């Protein structure tokens, strides 16, 4: 049964809970909720609700509606910027995501272990290794380069951009690796024609390390 949007004023946290309960097929209900909170002013001034609206429209495949929510917000936090960047990156618009990266950087807003992988992914999709190095540099300066999710996204970015030396060096320096770091490097070797090296790394991942990369990349 679909949630009913109440006619009475709704607390922003309750609106967030309702948004989390809606699937992408419930776009009409989400838009009703959005309209309800716009009339009350909550969708303009409450950062948590702004972020939930951005995320809902993103996972529903409407990143420009996410952008509309962001533009209308009276208060924009670094999380709001990150949420919109994720919306663009997840919907095939990496250049718009990277434009936000430049804005965040110019505003000196903080970038954390959630934001950095988003921008590394966008750099990989846009084949922009130059900006990817900027993301890597920021990760080092902020102390997140040793984070497994940040490091893995950077390995994947370098590998997909054809910079296998940088990908391998970063991979070897990682204290902990996951399926993304292993799979990204294996895929990079395969794309560059170094299939023997890719197969060797694949065998090491599966046999010696117990990492199952078979569901992610098939050489």
XYZ file of C-alpha atoms in Angstrom:
219
model
C 0.000 0.000 0.000
C 1.370 3.426 -0.962
C 2.027 6.010 1.758
C -0.596 8.746 1.906
C 0.695 12.296 1.860
C -1.017 14.057 4.789
C -2.834 17.364 4.405
C -1.523 18.639 7.742
C 1.982 20.129 8.196
C 4.636 17.413 8.134
C 7.846 17.451 10.156
C 10.881 17.402 7.823
C 12.214 14.187 9.390
C 8.864 12.510 8.816
C 9.016 13.651 5.194
C 12.491 12.111 4.911
C 11.161 8.822 6.277
C 8.360 8.865 3.708
C 10.827 9.548 0.894
C 12.979 6.596 1.958
C 9.903 4.357 1.787
C 9.133 5.326 -1.818
C 10.536 3.390 -4.759
C 11.314 5.028 -8.136
C 7.924 3.846 -9.413
C 6.267 6.160 -6.877
C 7.401 9.356 -8.585
C 3.952 10.963 -8.412
C 3.743 10.439 -4.639
C 7.243 11.871 -4.200
C 6.316 14.935 -6.222
C 3.217 15.400 -4.072
C 5.399 15.242 -0.985
C 7.866 17.643 -2.584
C 5.035 20.100 -3.324
C 3.703 19.721 0.230
C 7.092 20.550 1.759
C 7.671 23.398 -0.707
C 4.457 25.080 0.427
C 5.572 24.762 4.054
C 9.042 25.992 3.120
C 10.798 22.922 4.529
C 12.181 21.737 1.185
C 13.853 25.125 0.800
C 15.486 25.505 4.207
C 15.954 22.019 5.718
C 19.261 20.492 4.471
C 18.368 16.898 5.395
C 15.129 17.043 3.414
C 16.925 18.683 0.484
C 19.403 15.801 0.410
C 16.638 13.179 0.551
C 14.774 14.818 -2.327
C 17.968 15.006 -4.397
C 18.670 11.329 -3.713
C 15.132 10.205 -4.542
C 15.063 11.964 -7.904
C 18.550 10.634 -8.631
C 17.696 6.982 -8.058
C 14.503 7.519 -10.068
C 16.591 8.627 -13.054
C 15.722 12.345 -12.924
C 18.994 14.134 -12.084
C 17.721 17.466 -13.399
C 14.901 17.354 -10.846
C 17.644 16.773 -8.272
C 19.350 19.873 -9.642
C 16.107 21.853 -9.343
C 15.805 20.903 -5.662
C 19.427 21.901 -5.084
C 19.013 25.248 -6.860
C 15.915 26.079 -4.808
C 17.516 25.273 -1.457
C 18.227 28.277 0.740
C 21.017 26.471 2.582
C 23.506 24.355 0.650
C 25.910 22.161 2.619
C 28.835 20.092 1.382
C 26.500 17.078 1.664
C 24.013 18.766 -0.673
C 26.777 19.340 -3.220
C 27.922 15.739 -2.854
C 24.379 14.408 -3.248
C 23.887 16.341 -6.485
C 27.311 15.282 -7.772
C 26.333 11.669 -7.096
C 23.041 12.220 -8.941
C 24.903 13.422 -12.028
C 27.616 10.747 -11.864
C 25.081 7.941 -11.394
C 22.976 9.075 -14.340
C 25.618 9.335 -17.043
C 26.473 13.022 -16.568
C 30.068 12.932 -15.271
C 30.994 16.341 -16.692
C 28.288 18.019 -14.607
C 29.502 16.109 -11.566
C 33.052 17.336 -12.176
C 31.806 20.898 -12.592
C 30.456 20.605 -9.046
C 33.824 19.264 -7.915
C 35.451 22.471 -9.160
C 32.808 24.537 -7.353
C 33.282 22.631 -4.099
C 37.037 23.054 -4.383
C 36.755 26.802 -5.050
C 34.393 27.224 -2.078
C 36.790 25.213 0.113
C 34.012 22.898 1.229
C 35.130 19.654 2.896
C 35.432 16.455 0.870
C 35.102 13.174 2.745
C 35.278 9.436 2.065
C 31.787 9.570 0.550
C 32.481 12.453 -1.830
C 35.937 11.489 -3.101
C 34.890 8.131 -4.659
C 32.010 9.899 -6.438
C 34.413 12.308 -8.111
C 36.948 9.582 -8.874
C 34.161 7.650 -10.611
C 33.148 10.757 -12.561
C 36.765 11.284 -13.663
C 36.901 7.683 -14.880
C 33.644 8.068 -16.816
C 34.818 11.346 -18.360
C 38.315 9.938 -19.040
C 39.727 12.974 -17.214
C 42.891 11.678 -15.584
C 44.197 15.223 -15.025
C 41.294 16.086 -12.735
C 41.524 12.569 -11.311
C 45.024 13.416 -10.101
C 43.551 16.456 -8.344
C 41.066 14.169 -6.583
C 43.959 11.870 -5.623
C 45.979 14.823 -4.315
C 43.037 15.986 -2.195
C 42.606 12.467 -0.828
C 46.253 12.468 0.245
C 46.050 15.919 1.826
C 42.872 15.116 3.747
C 44.118 11.730 4.968
C 41.578 9.659 3.037
C 43.992 8.056 0.568
C 44.363 5.017 2.854
C 40.586 4.553 3.030
C 39.743 1.371 1.127
C 36.767 2.897 -0.707
C 38.644 6.042 -1.722
C 41.763 4.120 -2.723
C 39.792 1.553 -4.707
C 37.906 4.235 -6.627
C 41.213 5.906 -7.514
C 42.719 2.613 -8.707
C 39.643 2.088 -10.863
C 39.906 5.653 -12.204
C 43.570 5.331 -13.183
C 43.007 1.905 -14.735
C 40.037 3.025 -16.829
C 41.952 6.123 -17.929
C 44.789 3.953 -19.236
C 47.288 5.014 -16.561
C 48.160 1.503 -15.439
C 51.480 2.445 -13.847
C 49.702 4.836 -11.470
C 46.895 2.342 -10.883
C 49.346 -0.440 -10.021
C 51.483 1.759 -7.782
C 48.444 2.914 -5.815
C 47.123 -0.657 -5.680
C 50.430 -1.918 -4.242
C 50.439 0.863 -1.626
C 46.925 0.105 -0.359
C 46.929 -1.405 3.160
C 43.545 -3.041 2.478
C 41.995 -3.910 -0.891
C 38.465 -4.822 -1.911
C 36.750 -6.237 -4.989
C 36.704 -2.801 -6.661
C 40.474 -2.315 -6.393
C 41.232 -5.855 -7.598
C 38.588 -5.795 -10.311
C 39.474 -2.300 -11.485
C 43.128 -3.168 -12.020
C 42.299 -6.481 -13.715
C 39.881 -4.699 -16.031
C 42.496 -2.042 -16.793
C 45.019 -4.674 -17.852
C 42.395 -6.312 -20.052
C 41.476 -3.012 -21.727
C 45.121 -2.221 -22.472
C 45.729 -5.626 -24.056
C 47.877 -6.926 -21.184
C 45.671 -9.981 -20.802
C 48.409 -12.175 -19.344
C 49.012 -9.734 -16.508
C 45.261 -9.423 -15.999
C 44.860 -13.205 -15.793
C 47.789 -13.483 -13.399
C 46.231 -10.890 -11.101
C 42.838 -12.582 -11.435
C 44.307 -15.923 -10.306
C 46.062 -14.243 -7.380
C 42.830 -12.534 -6.307
C 40.731 -15.699 -6.452
C 43.219 -18.355 -5.402
C 45.567 -16.631 -2.972
C 43.459 -13.792 -1.604
C 39.992 -15.321 -1.675
C 38.521 -12.324 -3.521
C 35.617 -13.146 -5.828
C 35.941 -10.738 -8.755
C 34.199 -13.038 -11.218
C 30.842 -11.325 -10.824
C 32.390 -7.921 -11.519
C 34.726 -8.418 -14.447
C 35.129 -11.290 -16.846
C 38.330 -11.303 -18.893
